[in-house]
Coordinates of C-alpha atoms and ligand atoms in Angstrom, one line a residue:
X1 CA -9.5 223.5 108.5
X2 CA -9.6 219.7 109.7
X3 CA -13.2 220.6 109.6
X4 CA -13.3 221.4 106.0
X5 CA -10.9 218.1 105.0
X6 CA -13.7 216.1 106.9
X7 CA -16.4 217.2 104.7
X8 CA -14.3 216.5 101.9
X9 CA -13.0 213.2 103.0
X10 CA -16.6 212.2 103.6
X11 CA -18.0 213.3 100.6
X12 CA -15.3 211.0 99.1
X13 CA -15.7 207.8 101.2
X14 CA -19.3 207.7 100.6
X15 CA -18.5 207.0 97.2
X16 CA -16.1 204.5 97.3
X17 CA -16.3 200.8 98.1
X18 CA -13.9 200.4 100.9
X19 CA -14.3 197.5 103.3
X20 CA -16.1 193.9 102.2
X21 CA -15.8 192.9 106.4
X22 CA -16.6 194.7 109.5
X23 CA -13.4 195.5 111.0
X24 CA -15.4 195.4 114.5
X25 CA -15.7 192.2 116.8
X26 CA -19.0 191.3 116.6
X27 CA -18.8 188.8 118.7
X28 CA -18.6 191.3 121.0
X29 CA -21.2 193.2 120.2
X30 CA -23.6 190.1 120.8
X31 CA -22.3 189.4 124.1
X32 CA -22.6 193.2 125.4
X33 CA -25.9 194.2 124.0
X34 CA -28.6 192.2 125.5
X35 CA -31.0 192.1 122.7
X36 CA -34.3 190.4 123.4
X37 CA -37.3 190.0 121.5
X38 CA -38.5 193.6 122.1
X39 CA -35.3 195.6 121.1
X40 CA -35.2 198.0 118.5
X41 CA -32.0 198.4 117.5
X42 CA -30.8 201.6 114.7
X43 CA -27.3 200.2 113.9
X44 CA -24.9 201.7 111.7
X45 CA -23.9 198.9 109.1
X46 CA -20.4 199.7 107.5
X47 CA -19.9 196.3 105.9
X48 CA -22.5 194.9 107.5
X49 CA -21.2 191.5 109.2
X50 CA -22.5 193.4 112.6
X51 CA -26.2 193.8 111.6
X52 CA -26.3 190.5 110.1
X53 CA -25.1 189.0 113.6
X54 CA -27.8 190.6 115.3
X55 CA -30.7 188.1 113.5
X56 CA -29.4 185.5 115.8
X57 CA -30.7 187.3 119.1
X58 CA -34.5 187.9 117.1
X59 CA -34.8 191.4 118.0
X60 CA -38.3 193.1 116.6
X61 CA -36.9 195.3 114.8
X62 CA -33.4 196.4 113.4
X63 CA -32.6 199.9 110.7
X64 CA -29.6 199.6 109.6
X65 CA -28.0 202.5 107.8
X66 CA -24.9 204.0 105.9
X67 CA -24.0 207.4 104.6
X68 CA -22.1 205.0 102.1
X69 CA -24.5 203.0 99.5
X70 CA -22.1 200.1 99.1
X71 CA -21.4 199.5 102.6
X72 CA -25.2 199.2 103.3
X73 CA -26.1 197.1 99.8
X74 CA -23.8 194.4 101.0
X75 CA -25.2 194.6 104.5
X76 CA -28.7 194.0 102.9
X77 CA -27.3 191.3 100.8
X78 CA -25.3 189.5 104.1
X79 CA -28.8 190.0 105.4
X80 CA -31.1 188.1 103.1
X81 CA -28.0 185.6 102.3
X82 CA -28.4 185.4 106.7
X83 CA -32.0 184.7 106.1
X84 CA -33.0 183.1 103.0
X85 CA -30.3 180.8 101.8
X86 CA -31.6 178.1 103.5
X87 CA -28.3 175.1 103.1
X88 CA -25.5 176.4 105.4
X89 CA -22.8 174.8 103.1
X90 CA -24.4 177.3 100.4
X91 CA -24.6 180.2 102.5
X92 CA -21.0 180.0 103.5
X93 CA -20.0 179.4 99.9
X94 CA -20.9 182.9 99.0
X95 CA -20.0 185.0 102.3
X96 CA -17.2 183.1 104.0
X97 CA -15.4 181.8 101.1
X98 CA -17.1 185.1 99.3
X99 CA -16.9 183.2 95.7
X100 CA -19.7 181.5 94.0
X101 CA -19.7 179.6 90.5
X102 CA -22.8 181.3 89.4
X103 CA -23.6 184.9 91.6
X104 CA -25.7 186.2 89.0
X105 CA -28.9 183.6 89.8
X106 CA -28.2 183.6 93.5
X107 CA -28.2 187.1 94.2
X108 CA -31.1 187.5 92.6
X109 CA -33.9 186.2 94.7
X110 CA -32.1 187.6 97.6
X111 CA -33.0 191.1 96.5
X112 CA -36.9 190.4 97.0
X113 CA -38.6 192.7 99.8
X114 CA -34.8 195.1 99.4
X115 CA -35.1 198.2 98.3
X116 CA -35.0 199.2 94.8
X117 CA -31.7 200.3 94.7
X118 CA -29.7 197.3 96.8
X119 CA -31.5 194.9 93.4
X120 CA -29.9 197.3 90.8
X121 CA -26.5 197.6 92.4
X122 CA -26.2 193.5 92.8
X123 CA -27.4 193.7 89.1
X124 CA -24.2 195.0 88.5
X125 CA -22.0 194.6 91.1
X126 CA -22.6 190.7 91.9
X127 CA -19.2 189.7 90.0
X128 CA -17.3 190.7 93.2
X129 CA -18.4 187.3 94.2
X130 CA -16.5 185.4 90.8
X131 CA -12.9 186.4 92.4
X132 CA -13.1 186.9 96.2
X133 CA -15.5 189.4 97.9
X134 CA -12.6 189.6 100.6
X135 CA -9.8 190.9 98.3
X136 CA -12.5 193.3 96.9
X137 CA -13.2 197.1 97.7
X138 CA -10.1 199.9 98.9
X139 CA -9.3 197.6 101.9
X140 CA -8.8 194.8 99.8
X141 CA -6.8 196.0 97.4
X142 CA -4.9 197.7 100.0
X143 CA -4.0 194.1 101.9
X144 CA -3.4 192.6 98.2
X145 CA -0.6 195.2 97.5
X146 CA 1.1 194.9 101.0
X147 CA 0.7 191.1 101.0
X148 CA 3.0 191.3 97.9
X149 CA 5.6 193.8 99.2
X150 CA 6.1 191.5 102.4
X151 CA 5.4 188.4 101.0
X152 CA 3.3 186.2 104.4
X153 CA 0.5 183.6 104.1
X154 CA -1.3 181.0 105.7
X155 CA 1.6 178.7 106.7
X156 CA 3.4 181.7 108.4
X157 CA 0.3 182.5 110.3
X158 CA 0.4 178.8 111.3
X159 CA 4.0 178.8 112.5
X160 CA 3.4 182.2 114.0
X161 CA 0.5 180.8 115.9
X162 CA 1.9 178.0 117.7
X163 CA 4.4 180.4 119.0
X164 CA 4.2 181.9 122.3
X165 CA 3.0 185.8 122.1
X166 CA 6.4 186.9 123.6
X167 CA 8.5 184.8 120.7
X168 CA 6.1 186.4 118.2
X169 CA 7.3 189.7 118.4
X170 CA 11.0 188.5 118.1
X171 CA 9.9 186.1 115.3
X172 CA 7.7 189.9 113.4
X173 CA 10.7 192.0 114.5
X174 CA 12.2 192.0 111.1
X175 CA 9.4 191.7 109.2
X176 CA 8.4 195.0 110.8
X177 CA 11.6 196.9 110.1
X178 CA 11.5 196.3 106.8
X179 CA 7.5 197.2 106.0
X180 CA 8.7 200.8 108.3
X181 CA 11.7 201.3 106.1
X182 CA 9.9 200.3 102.6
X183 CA 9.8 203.6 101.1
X184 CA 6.5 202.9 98.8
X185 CA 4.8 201.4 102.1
X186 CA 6.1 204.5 104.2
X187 CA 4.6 207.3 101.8
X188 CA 1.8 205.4 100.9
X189 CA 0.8 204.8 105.1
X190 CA 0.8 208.3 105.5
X191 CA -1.4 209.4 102.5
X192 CA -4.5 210.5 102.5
X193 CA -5.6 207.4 100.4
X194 CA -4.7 205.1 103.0
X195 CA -6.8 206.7 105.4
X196 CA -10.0 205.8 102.8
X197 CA -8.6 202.7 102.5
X198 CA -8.7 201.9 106.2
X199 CA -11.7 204.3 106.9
X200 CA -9.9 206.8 109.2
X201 CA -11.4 210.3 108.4
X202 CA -8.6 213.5 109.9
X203 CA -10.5 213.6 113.2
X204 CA -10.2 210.2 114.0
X205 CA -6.5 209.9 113.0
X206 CA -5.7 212.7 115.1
X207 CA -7.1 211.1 117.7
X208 CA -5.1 208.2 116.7
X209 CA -1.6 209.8 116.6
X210 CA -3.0 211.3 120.6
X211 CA -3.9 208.2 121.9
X212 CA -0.9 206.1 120.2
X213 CA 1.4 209.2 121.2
X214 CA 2.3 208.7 117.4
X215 CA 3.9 210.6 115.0
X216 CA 2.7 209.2 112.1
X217 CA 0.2 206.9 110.7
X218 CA 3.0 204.3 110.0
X219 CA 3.9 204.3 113.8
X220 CA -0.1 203.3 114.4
X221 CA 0.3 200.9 112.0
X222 CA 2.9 199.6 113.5
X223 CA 1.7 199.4 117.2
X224 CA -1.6 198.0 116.1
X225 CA 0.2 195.1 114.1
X226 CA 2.5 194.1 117.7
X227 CA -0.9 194.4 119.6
X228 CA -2.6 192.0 117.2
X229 CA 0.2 189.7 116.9
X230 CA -0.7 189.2 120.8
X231 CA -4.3 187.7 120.3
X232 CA -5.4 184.0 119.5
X233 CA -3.9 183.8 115.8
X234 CA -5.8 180.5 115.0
X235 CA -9.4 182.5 115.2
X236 CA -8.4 186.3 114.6
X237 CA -10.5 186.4 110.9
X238 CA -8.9 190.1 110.7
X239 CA -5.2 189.1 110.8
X240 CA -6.6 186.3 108.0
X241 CA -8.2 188.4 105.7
X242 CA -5.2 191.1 105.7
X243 CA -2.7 188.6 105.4
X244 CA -3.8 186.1 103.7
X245 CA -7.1 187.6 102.0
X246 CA -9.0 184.5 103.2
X247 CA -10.7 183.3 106.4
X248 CA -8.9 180.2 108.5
X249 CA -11.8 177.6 106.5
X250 CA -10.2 175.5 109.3
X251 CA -11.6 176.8 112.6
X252 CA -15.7 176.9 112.7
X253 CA -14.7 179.8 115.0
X254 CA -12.9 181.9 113.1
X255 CA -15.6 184.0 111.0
X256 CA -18.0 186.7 112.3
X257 CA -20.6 185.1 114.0
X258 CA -23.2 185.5 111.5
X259 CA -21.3 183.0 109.3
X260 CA -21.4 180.5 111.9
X261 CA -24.1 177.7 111.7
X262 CA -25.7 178.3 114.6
X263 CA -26.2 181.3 114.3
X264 CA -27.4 181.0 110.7
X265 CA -30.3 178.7 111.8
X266 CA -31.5 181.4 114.1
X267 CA -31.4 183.6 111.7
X268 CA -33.6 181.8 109.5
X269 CA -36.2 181.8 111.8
X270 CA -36.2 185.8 113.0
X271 CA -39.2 187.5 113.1
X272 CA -37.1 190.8 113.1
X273 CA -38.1 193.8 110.1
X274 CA -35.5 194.7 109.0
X275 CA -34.9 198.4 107.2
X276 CA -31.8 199.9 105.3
X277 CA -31.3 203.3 105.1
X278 CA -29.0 205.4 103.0
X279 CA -29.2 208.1 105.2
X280 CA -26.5 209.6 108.2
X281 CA -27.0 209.2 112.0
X282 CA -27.9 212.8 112.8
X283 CA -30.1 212.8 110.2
X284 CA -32.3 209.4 111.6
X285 CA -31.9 210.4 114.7
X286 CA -33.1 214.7 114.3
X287 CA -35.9 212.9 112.5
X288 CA -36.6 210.2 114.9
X289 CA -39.3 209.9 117.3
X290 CA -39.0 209.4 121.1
X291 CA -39.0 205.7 121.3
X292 CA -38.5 204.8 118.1
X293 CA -35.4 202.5 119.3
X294 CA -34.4 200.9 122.5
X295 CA -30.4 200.1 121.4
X296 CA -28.0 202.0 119.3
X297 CA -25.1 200.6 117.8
X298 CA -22.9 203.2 116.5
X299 CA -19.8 201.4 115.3
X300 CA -16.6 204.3 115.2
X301 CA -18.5 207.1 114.2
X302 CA -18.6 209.2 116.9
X303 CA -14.6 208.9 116.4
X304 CA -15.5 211.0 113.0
X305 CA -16.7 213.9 114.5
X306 CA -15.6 216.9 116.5
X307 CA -16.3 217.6 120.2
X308 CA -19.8 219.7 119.5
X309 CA -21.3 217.2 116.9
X310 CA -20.5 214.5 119.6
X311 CA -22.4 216.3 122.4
X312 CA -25.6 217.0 120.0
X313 CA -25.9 213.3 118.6
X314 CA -25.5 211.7 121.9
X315 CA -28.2 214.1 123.7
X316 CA -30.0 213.7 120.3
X317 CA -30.1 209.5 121.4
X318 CA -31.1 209.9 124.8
X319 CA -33.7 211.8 123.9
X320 CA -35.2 209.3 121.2
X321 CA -33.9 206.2 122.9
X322 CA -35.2 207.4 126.6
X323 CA -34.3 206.4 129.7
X324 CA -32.3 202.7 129.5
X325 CA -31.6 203.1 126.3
X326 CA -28.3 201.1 125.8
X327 CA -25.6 203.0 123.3
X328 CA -22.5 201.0 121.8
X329 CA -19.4 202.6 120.6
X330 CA -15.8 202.3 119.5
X331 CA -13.3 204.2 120.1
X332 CA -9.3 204.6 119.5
X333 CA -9.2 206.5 122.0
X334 CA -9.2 205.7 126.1
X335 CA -11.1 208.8 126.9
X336 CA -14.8 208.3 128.1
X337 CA -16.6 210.3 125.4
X338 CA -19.7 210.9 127.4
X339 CA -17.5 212.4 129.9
X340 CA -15.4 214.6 127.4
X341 CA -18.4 216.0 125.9
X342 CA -19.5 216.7 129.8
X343 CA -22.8 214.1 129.4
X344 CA -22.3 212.2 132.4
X345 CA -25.5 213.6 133.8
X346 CA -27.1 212.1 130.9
X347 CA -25.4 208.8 130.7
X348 CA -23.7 206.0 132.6
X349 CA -21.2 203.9 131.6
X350 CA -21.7 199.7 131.8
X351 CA -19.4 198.2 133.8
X352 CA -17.7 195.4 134.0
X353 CA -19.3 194.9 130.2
X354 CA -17.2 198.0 128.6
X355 CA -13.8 197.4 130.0
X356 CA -14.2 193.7 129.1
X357 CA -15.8 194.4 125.9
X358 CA -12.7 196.6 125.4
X359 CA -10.0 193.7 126.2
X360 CA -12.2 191.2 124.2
X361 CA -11.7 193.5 121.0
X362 CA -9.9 191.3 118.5
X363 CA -9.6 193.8 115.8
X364 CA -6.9 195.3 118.2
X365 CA -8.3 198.8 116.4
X366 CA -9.8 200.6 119.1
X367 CA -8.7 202.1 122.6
X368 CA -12.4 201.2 123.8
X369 CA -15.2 199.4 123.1
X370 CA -18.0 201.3 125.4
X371 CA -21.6 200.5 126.1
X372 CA -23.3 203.3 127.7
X373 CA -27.0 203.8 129.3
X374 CA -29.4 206.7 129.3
X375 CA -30.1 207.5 132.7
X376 CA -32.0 210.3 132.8
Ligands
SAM1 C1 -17.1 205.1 110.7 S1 -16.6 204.0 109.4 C2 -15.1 203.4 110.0 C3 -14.7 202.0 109.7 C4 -15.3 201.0 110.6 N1 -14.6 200.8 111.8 C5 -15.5 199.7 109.8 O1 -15.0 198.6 110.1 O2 -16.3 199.7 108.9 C6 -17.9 202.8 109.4 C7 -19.1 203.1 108.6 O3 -19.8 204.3 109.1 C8 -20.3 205.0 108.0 N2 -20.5 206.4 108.4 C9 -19.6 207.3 108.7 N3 -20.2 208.4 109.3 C10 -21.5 208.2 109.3 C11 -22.6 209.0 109.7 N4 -22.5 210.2 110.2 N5 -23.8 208.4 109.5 C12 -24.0 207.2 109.0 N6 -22.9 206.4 108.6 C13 -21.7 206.9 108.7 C14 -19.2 204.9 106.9 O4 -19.8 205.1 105.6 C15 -18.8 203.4 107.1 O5 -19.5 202.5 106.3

């Protein structure tokens, strides 16, 4: 049964633009993942913030992919933006502030050396970027209605800030009570809908409600929003974008790093070919050859899928990524996966790097943030 709602909820996600960010720290990922000059790296995109971060490390080769065509066209478009736009100020303009005066004539030479598709979906999609990219798509629209109902912004995140994480909670208390007693932000929490919106297919909330010993979605909700009102405030670009549909223009650090201007220089100069594929993991990876990549970055997905589908994809990567192959994954739960699935032959967790990968998290999303290598 959850099997069947699966298929249905992907065949409905795929169509739908949900998320204009990366709800991932991709910060993290950079630190964790050792790219060099030589990786090959098949990274799912979602939003694509992630890939475009991996430019500043130069690795030969990335393929990005998506089962949904949106996701991936704005991954290719933070890509090019990454690597052609040469003025920083500009660059930022169109990703970090996600507005630009004229979105038509920029886009456009971006889409050179994309594929056909990514140019005709910019052709008519690019006036996302005449309002804000970042209040765009099922997430956006989403934060926009709850900012509304509750009513925060940039000067409570301030105040909130300079608070001390303990007086936080005191300080969120009511503001808490009353989003769990709103009945239009109760019933629409635990809809169906909401789970697009967020990106959460059955399997993965069930896992959710397991891990958060929840009842509800609502409940996750809410212990996800104490977790995060825990972390640095001044740089968390998450708790920005949902609650005040903007990143803090303030802090340099306070953007995914492949906004940042360092990195941005780097990636002006990779050498890295780049491919984007609409196409789903099991499918790349049945079809791959051994060899074909060295690193595999497979945001939540594994979180999508039941127990057997787990077991075949990850023996499916060892066997085309080889022994060392390095595999990076989320997860809301604080089960090992490779041991669940009974792998542990196969693979071997990386430690200290997971468990501080994990705690480094800023998205506050996940239960773990694991980076696994094929050792046999
Ligand atoms: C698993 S979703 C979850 C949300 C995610 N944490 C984020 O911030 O985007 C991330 C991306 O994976 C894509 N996806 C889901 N299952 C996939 C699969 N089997 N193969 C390829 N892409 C997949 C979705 O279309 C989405 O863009």
């Amino acid at each position: 049964m959850a099997q069947l709602a699966d298929r249905a909820f992907a065949a409905t996600f795929k169509r739908i633009f949900t998320f204009s960010l990366l709800y991932e720290d991709s910060e993290v990922d950079n630190r964790v993942l050792g790219l060099d000059q030589r990786s090959r790296v098949l990274a799912v995109s979602g939003a694509g913030c992630g890939v475009a971060g991996l430019l500043a490390a130069h690795p030969a080769r990335i393929d990005a992919i998506d089962t949904n065509p949106h996701h991936l066209a704005l991954a290719a478009l933070k890509v090019a933006a990454a690597r052609r736009v040469r003025s920083h100020a500009e660059f930022y303009e169109l990703l970090g502030r996600g507005r630009h005066g004229d979105p038509e004539q920029t886009l456009r030479p971006l889409m050179n050396g994309l594929p056909d598709w990514v140019g005709r979906y910019w052709s008519t999609n690019y006036r996302r970027f005449q309002r804000n990219l970042y209040a765009e798509g099922l997430a956006g629209t989403f934060q926009r209605w709850l900012r509304r109902k509750v009513g925060l912004d940039a000067d409570f995140l301030r105040a909130l800030h300079r608070l001390p994480p303990a007086d936080r909670l005191a300080r969120l208390a009511p503001i808490f009570a009353s989003i769990k007693g709103s009945v239009p932000i109760r019933t629409v929490v635990n809809t169906p809908l909401f789970l697009l919106g967020i990106g959460v297919n059955f399997e993965q909330r069930q896992r959710n409600l397991r891990a958060n010993a929840a009842a509800t979605m609502m409940d996750v909700v809410a212990a996800r929003f104490e977790r995060l009102a825990q972390t640095d405030l001044e740089t968390n670009w998450f708790v920005w974008v949902a609650l005040t549909g903007e990143f803090n223009h303030d802090h340099p650090e306070a953007v995914p790093p492949y906004l940042r201007a360092e990195s941005h220089r780097r990636s002006l100069v990779a050498p890295t070919e780049v491919g984007f594929h609409r196409a789903s993991l099991q499918r790349m990876v049945a079809d791959a050859a051994p060899g074909q990549w060295s690193h595999f970055s497979l945001c939540d997905v594994l979180d999508w899928l039941p127990t057997d589908a787990q077991r075949h994809l990850l023996r499916g990567i060892a066997r085309v990524g080889g022994p060392s192959a390095v595999v990076l994954t989320r997860s809301v739960e604080d089960a090992c996966v490779v041991d669940r699935v009974g792998l542990s032959d196969l693979y071997e967790r990386v430690e200290p790097a997971s468990s501080q990968a994990s705690e480094q998290e800023r998205t506050r999303l996940y239960g773990r943030v694991n980076l696994y290598r094929v050792i046999a």
